[in-house]
PDB file of C-alpha atoms in Angstrom:
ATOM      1  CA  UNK A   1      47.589 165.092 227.868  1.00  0.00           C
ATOM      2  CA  UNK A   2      49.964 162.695 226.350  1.00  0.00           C
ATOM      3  CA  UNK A   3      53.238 160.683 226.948  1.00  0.00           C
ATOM      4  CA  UNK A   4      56.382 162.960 228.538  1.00  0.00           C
ATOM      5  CA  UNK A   5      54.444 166.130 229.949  1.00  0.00           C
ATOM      6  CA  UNK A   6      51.864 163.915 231.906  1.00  0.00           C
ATOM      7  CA  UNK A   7      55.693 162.270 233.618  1.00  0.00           C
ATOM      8  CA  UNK A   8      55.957 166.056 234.637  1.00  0.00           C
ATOM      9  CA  UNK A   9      52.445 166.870 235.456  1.00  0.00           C
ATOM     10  CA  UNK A  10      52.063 163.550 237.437  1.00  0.00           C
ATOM     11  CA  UNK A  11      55.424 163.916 239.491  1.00  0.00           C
ATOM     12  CA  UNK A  12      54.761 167.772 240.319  1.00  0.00           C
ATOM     13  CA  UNK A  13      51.251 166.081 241.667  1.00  0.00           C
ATOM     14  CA  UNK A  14      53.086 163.474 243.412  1.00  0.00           C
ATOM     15  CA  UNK A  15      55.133 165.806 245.756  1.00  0.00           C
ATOM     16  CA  UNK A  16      52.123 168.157 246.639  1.00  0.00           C
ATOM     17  CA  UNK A  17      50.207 165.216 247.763  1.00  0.00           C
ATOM     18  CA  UNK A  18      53.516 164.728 250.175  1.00  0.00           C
ATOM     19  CA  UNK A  19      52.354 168.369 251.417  1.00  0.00           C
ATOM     20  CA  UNK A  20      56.088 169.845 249.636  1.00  0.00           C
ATOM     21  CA  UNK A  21      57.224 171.846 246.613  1.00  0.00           C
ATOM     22  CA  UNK A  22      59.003 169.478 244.770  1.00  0.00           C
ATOM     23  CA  UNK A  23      62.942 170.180 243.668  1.00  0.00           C
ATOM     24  CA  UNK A  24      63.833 171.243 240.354  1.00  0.00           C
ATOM     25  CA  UNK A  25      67.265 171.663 239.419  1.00  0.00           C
ATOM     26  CA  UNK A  26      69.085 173.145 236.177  1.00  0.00           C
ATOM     27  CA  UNK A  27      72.594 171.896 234.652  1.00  0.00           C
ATOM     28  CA  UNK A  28      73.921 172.790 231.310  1.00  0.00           C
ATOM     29  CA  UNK A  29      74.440 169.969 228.662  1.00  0.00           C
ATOM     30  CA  UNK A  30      78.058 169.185 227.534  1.00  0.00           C
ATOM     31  CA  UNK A  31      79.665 170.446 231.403  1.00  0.00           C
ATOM     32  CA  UNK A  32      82.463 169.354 232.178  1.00  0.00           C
ATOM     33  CA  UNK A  33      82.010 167.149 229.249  1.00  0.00           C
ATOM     34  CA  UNK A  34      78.635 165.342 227.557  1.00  0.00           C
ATOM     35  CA  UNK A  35      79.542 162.285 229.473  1.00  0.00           C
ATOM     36  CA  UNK A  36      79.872 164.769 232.641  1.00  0.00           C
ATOM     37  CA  UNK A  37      77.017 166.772 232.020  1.00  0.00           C
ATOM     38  CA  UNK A  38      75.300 163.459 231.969  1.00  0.00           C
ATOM     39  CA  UNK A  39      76.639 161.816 235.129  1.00  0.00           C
ATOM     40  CA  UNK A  40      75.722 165.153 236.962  1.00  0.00           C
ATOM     41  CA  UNK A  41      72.311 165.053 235.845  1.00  0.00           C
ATOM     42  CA  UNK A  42      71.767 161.464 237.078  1.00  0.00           C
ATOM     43  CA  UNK A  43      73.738 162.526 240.381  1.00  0.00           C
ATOM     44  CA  UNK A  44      71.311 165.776 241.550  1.00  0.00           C
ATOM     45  CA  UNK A  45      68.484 162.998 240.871  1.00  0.00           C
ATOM     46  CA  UNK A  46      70.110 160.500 243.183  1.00  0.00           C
ATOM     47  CA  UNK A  47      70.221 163.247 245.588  1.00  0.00           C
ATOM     48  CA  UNK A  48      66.743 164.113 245.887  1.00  0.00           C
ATOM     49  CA  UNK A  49      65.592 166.553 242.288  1.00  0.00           C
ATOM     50  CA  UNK A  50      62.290 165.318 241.316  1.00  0.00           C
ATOM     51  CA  UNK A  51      62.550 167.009 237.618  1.00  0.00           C
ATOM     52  CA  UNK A  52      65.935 168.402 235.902  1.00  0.00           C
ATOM     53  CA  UNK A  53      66.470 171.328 233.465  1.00  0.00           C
ATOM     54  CA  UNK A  54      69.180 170.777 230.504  1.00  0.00           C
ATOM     55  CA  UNK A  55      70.741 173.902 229.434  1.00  0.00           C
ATOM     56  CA  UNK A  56      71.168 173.790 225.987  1.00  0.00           C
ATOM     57  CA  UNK A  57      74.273 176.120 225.668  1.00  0.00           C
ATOM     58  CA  UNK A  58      73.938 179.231 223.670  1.00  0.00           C
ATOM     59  CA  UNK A  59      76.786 182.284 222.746  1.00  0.00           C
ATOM     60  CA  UNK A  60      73.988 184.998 223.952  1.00  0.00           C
ATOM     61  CA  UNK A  61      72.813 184.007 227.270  1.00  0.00           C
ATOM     62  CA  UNK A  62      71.069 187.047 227.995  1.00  0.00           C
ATOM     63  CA  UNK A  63      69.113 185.766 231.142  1.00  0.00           C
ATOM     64  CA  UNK A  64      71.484 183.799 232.773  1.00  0.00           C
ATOM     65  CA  UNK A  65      74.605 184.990 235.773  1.00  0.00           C
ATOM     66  CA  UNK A  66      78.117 184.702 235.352  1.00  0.00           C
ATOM     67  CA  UNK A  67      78.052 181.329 236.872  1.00  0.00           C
ATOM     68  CA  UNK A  68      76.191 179.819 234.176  1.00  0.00           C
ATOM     69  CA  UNK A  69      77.706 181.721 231.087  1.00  0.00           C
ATOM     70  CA  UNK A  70      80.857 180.324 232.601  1.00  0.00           C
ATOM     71  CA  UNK A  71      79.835 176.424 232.174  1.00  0.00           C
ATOM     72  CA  UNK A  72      77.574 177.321 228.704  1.00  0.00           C
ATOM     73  CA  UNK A  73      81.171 178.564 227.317  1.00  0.00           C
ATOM     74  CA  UNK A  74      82.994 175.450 228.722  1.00  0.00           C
ATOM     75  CA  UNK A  75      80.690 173.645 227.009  1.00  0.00           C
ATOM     76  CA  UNK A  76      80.714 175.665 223.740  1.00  0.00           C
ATOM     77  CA  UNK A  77      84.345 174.948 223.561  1.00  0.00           C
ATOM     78  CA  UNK A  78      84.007 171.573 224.458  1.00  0.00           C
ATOM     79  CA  UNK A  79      82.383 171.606 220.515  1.00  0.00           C
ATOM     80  CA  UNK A  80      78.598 170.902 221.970  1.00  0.00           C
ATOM     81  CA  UNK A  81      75.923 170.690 219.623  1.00  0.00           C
ATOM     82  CA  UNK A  82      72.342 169.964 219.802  1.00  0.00           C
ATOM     83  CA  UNK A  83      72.557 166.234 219.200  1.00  0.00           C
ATOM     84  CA  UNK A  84      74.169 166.096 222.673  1.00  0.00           C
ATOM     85  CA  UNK A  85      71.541 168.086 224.127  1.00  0.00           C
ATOM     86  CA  UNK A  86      69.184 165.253 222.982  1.00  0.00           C
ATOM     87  CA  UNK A  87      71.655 162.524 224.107  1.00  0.00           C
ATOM     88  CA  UNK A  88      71.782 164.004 227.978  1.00  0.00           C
ATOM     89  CA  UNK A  89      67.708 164.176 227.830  1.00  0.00           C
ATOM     90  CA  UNK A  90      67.509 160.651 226.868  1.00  0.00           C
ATOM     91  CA  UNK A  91      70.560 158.907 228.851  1.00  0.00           C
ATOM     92  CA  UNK A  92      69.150 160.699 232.071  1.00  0.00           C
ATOM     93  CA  UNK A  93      65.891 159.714 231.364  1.00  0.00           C
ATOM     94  CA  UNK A  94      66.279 156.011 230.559  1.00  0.00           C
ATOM     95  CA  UNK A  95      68.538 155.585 233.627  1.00  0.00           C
ATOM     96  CA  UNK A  96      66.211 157.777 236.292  1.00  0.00           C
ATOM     97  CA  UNK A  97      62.487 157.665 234.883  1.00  0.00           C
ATOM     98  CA  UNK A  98      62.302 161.194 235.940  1.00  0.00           C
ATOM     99  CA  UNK A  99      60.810 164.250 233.764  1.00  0.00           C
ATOM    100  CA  UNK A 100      63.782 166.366 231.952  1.00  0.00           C
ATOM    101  CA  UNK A 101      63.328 169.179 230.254  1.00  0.00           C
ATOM    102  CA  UNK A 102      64.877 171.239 228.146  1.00  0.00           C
ATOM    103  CA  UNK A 103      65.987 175.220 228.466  1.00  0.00           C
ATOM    104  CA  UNK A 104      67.023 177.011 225.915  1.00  0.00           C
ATOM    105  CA  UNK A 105      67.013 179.986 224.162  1.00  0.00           C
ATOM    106  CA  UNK A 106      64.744 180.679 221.397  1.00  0.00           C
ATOM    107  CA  UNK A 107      67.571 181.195 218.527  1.00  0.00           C
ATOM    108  CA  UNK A 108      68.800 177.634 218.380  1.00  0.00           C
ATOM    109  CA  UNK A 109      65.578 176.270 217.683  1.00  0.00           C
ATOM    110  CA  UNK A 110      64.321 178.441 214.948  1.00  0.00           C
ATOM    111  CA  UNK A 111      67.950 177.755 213.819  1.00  0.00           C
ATOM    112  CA  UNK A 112      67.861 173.458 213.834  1.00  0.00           C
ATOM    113  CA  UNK A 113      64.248 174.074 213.157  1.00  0.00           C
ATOM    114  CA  UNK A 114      60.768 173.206 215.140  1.00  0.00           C
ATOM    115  CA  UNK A 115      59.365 170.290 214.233  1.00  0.00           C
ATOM    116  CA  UNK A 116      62.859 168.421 214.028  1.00  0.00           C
ATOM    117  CA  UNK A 117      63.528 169.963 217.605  1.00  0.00           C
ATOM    118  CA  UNK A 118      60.196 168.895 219.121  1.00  0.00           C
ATOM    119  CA  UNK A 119      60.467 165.709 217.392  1.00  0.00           C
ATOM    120  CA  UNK A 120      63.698 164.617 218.984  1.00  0.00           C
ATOM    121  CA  UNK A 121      62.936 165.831 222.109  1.00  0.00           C
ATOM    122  CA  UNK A 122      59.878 163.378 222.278  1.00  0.00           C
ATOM    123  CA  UNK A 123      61.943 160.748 221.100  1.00  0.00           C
ATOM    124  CA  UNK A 124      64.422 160.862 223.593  1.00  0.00           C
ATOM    125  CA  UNK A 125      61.967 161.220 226.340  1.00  0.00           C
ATOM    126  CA  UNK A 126      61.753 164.738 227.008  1.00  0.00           C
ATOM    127  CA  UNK A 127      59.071 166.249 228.865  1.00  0.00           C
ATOM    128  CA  UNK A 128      58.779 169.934 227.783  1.00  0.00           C
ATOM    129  CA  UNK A 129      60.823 172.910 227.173  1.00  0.00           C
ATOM    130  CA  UNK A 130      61.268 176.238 228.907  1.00  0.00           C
ATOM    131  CA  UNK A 131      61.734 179.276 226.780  1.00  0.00           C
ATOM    132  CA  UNK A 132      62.762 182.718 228.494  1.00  0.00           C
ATOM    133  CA  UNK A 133      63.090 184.635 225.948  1.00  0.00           C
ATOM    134  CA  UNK A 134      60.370 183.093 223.541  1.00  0.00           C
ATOM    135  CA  UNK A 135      56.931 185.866 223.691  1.00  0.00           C
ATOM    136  CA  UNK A 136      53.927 183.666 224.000  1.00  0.00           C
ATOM    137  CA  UNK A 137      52.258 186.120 220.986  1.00  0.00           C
ATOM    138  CA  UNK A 138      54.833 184.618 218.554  1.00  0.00           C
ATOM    139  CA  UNK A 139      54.458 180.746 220.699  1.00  0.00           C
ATOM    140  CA  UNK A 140      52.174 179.596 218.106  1.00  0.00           C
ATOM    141  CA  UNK A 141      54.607 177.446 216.155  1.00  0.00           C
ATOM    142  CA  UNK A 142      55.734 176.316 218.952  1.00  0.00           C
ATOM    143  CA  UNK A 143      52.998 175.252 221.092  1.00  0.00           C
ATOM    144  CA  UNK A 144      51.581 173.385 217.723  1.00  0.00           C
ATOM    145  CA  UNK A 145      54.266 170.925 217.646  1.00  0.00           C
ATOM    146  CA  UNK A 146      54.820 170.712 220.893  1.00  0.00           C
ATOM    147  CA  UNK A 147      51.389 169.550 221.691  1.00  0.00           C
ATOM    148  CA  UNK A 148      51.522 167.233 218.980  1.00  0.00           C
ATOM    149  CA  UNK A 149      54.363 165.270 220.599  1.00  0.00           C
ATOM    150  CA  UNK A 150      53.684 165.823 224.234  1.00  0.00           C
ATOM    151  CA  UNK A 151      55.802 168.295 224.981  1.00  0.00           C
ATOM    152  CA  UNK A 152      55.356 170.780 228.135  1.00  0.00           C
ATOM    153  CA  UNK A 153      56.046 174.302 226.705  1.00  0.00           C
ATOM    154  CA  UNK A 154      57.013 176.758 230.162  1.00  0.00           C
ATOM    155  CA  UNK A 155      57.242 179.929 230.312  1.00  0.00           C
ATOM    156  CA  UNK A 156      58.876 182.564 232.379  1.00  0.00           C
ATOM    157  CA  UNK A 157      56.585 185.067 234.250  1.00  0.00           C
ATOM    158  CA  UNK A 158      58.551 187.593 236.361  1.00  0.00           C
ATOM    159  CA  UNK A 159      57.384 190.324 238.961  1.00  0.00           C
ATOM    160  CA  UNK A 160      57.360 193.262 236.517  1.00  0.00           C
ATOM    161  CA  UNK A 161      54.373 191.228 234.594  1.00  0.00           C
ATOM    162  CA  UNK A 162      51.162 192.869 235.107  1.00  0.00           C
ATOM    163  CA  UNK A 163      48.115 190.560 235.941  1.00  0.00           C
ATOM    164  CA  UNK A 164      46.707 191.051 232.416  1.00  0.00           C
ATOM    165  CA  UNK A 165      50.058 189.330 230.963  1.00  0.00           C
ATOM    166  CA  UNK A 166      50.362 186.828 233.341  1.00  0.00           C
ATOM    167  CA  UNK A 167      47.003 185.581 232.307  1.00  0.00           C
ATOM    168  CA  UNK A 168      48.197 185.548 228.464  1.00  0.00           C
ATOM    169  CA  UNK A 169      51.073 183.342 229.404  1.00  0.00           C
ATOM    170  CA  UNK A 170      49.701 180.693 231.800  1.00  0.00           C
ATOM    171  CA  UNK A 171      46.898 180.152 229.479  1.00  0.00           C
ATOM    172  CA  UNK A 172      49.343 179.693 226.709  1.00  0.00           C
ATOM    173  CA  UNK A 173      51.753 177.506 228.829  1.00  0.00           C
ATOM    174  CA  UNK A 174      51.728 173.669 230.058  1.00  0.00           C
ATOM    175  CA  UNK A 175      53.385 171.513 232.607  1.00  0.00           C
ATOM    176  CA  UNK A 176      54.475 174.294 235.077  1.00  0.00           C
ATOM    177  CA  UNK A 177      54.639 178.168 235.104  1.00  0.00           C
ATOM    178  CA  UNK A 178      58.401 179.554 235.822  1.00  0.00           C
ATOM    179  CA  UNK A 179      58.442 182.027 238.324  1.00  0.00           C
ATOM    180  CA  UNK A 180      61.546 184.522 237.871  1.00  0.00           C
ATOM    181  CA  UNK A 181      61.938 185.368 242.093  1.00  0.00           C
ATOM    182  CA  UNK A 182      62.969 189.015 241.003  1.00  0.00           C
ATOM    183  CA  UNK A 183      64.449 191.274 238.020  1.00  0.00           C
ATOM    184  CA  UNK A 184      68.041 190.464 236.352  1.00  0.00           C
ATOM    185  CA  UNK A 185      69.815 187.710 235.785  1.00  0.00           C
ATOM    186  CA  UNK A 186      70.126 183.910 237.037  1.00  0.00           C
ATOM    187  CA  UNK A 187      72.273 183.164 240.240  1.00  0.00           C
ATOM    188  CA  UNK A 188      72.692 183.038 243.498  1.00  0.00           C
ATOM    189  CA  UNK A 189      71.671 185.351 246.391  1.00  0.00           C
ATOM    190  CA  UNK A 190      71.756 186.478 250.219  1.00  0.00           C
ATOM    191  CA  UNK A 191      67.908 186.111 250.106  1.00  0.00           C
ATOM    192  CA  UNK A 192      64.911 185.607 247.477  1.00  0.00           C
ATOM    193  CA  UNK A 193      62.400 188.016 249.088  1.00  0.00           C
ATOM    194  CA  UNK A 194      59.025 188.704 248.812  1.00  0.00           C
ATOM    195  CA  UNK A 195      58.434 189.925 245.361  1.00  0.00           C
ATOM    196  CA  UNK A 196      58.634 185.964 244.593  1.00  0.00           C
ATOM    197  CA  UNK A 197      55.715 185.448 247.369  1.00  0.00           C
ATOM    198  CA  UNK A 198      53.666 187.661 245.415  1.00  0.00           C
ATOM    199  CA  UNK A 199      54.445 187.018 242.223  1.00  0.00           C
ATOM    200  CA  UNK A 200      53.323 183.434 242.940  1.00  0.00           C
ATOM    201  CA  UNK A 201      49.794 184.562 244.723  1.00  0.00           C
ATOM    202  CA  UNK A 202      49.172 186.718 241.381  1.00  0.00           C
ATOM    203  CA  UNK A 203      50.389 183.789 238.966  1.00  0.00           C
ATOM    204  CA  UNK A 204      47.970 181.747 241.152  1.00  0.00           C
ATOM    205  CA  UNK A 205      44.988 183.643 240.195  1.00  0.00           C
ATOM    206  CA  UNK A 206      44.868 182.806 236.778  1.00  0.00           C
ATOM    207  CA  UNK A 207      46.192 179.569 236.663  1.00  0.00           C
ATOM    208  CA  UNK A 208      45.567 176.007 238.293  1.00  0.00           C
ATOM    209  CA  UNK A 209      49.278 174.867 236.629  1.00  0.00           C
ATOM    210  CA  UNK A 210      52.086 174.851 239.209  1.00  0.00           C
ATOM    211  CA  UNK A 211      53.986 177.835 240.049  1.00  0.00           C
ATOM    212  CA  UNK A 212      57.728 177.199 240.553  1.00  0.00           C
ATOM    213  CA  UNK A 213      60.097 179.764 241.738  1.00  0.00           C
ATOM    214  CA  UNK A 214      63.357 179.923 240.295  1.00  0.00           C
ATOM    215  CA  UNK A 215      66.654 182.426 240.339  1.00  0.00           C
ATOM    216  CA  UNK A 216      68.591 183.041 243.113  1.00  0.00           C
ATOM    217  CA  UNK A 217      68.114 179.859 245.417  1.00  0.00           C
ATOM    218  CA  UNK A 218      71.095 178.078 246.944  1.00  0.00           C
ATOM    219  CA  UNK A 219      70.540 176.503 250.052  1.00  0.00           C
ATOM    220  CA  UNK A 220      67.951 174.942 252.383  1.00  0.00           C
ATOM    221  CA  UNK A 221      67.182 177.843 254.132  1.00  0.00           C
ATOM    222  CA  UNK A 222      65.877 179.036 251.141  1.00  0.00           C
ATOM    223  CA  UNK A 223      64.628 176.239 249.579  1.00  0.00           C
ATOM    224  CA  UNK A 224      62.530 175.873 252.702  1.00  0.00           C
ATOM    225  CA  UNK A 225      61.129 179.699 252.244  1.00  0.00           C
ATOM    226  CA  UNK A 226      60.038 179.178 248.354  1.00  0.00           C
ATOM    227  CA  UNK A 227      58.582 176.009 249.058  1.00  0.00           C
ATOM    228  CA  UNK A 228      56.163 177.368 251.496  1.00  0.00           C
ATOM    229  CA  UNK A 229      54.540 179.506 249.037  1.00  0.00           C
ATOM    230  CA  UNK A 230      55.422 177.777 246.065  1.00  0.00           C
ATOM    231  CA  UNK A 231      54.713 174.716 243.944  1.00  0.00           C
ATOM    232  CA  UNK A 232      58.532 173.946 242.953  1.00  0.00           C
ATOM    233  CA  UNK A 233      61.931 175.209 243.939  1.00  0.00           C
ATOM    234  CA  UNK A 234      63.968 175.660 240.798  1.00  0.00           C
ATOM    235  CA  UNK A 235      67.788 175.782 241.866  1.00  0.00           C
ATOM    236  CA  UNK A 236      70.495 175.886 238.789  1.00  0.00           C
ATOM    237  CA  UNK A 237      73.752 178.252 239.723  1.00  0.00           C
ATOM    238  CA  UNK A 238      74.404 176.412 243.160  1.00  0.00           C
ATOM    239  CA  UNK A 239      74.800 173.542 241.083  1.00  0.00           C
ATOM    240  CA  UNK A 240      76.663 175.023 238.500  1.00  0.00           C
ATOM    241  CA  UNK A 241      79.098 176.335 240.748  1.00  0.00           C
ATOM    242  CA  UNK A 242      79.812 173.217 242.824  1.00  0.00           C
ATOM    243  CA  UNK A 243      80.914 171.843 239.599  1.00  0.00           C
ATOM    244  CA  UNK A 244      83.215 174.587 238.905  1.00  0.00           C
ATOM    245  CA  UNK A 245      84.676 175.160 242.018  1.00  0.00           C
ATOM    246  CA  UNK A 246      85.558 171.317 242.316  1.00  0.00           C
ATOM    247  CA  UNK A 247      89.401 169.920 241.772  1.00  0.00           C
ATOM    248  CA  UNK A 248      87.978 167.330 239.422  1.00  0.00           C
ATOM    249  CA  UNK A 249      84.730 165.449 238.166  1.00  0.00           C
ATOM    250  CA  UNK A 250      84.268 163.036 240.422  1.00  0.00           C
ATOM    251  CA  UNK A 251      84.242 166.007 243.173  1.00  0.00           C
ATOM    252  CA  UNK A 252      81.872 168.159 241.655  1.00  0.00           C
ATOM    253  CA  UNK A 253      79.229 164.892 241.199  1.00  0.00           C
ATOM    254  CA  UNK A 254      79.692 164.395 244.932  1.00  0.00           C
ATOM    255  CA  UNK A 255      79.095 168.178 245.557  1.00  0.00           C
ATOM    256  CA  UNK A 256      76.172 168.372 243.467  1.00  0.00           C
ATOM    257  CA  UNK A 257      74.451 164.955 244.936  1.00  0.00           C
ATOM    258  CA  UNK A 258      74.921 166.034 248.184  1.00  0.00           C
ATOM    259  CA  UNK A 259      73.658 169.469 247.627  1.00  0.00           C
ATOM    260  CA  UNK A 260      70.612 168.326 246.323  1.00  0.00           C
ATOM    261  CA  UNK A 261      70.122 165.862 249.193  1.00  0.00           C
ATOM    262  CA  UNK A 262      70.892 168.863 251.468  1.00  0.00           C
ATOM    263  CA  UNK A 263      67.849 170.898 249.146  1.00  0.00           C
ATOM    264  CA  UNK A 264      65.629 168.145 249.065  1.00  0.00           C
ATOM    265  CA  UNK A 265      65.483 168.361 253.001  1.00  0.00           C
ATOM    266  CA  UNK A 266      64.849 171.744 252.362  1.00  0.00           C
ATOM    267  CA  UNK A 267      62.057 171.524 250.729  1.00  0.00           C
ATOM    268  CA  UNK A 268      60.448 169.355 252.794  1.00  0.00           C
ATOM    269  CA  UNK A 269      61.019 171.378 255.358  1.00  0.00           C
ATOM    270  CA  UNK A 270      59.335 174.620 254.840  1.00  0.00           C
ATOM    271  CA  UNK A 271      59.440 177.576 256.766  1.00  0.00           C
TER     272      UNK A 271
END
């Protein structure tokens, strides 16, 4: 294991050995702006987020809430392309020495093209990608560039996948296995419930890679239930929407640091 996934495999290490789930957030590239999609990345790291997901910002976001297609069209408008994308992974990065990945639809890559994609990624210091929509029986392309730059390639299991196909996909992913907490779409939620619980004890069984759980946490509370069965707390729409509902930038970077101070506690905390 080489260069940017062993950053993610080493810090998702780190935090079990502090006996937590360690705190994963998700923010679109090019929201507000690229320079404000930036700052807000380094801010929910100053907070407490071990690892960050970069949206990369697509027209057809089948799999994510209205929260989220909200920013992804703010930035769409905003005229973001995938060069920006790359320039959020590396500025965040350089200035944090945390792991940052990469989510995106599978379109835009086949689009810009693989090995370009996994290329650049590397180069600006990316650890991995996670692909939703991507089926691990047409991954191959993929996973062979990915590996050959050090690139974590996750994928999304979800509580309708039978134990057979969970095995297929952990053994074809790296870095960590995302957890989809229930059916539909990303955001947030009165509770996460125990179809996540058990989706993680069946992931478990065919896989020693971490199991994060991600889609519908938003506060401690709940940070602190996922992390007591899981290996990482994924949060993404909370953030999204502190952003959005702020009066200006500065205000939404306060609201998402201190959210994910507020989240970190959370998930140190478990119930």
């Amino acid at each position: 294991m080489s260069g940017n996934v062993q950053l993610l495999t080493d810090t998702l290490a780190a935090a079990k050995s502090e006996g937590r789930a360690a705190l994963i957030a998700y923010l679109p590239a090019g929201f507000p702006t690229v320079d404000g999609g930036i700052a807000a990345v380094k801010a929910v790291i100053e907070g407490g987020a071990d690892v960050v997901e970069v949206g990369l910002p697509h027209s057809d976001p089948v799999l994510d809430g209205p929260v989220i297609q909200t920013a992804d069209d703010i930035a769409l408008r905003g005229g973001v392309r995938i060069a920006d994308v790359m320039r959020t992974v590396r500025e965040a990065h350089e200035a944090t020495g945390k792991p940052i990945l990469v989510m995106t639809y599978w379109n835009p890559i086949d689009r810009y093209g693989v090995e370009r994609f996994t290329a650049e990624l590397a180069e600006a210091g990316g650890a991995g990608c996670i692909l939703p929509d991507l089926p691990v029986q047409e991954s191959a392309l993929w996973r062979e560039h990915a590996d050959k730059h050090g690139l974590a390639t996750v994928f999304v299991v979800a509580p309708s996948s039978k134990d057979e196909r969970l095995a297929e996909i952990t053994a074809a992913g790296s870095g960590f296995v995302y957890a989809a907490s229930l059916m539909g779409v990303t955001g947030t939620r009165e509770s996460v419930g125990a179809q996540a619980e058990d989706l993680v004890r069946r992931t478990r069984a065919t896989t020693d890679t971490p199991v994060c759980v991600g889609l519908g946490v938003s506060n401690a509370a709940q940070a602190a239930e996922v992390a007591g069965f899981a290996d990482g707390v994924i949060v993404g729409s909370a953030f999204v929407k502190r952003m959005l509902d702020a009066p200006d930038e500065r205000a939404g970077l306060e609201g998402v640091r201190a959210l994910a101070a507020d989240l970190a506690k959370g998930v140190r905390r478990q119930a």
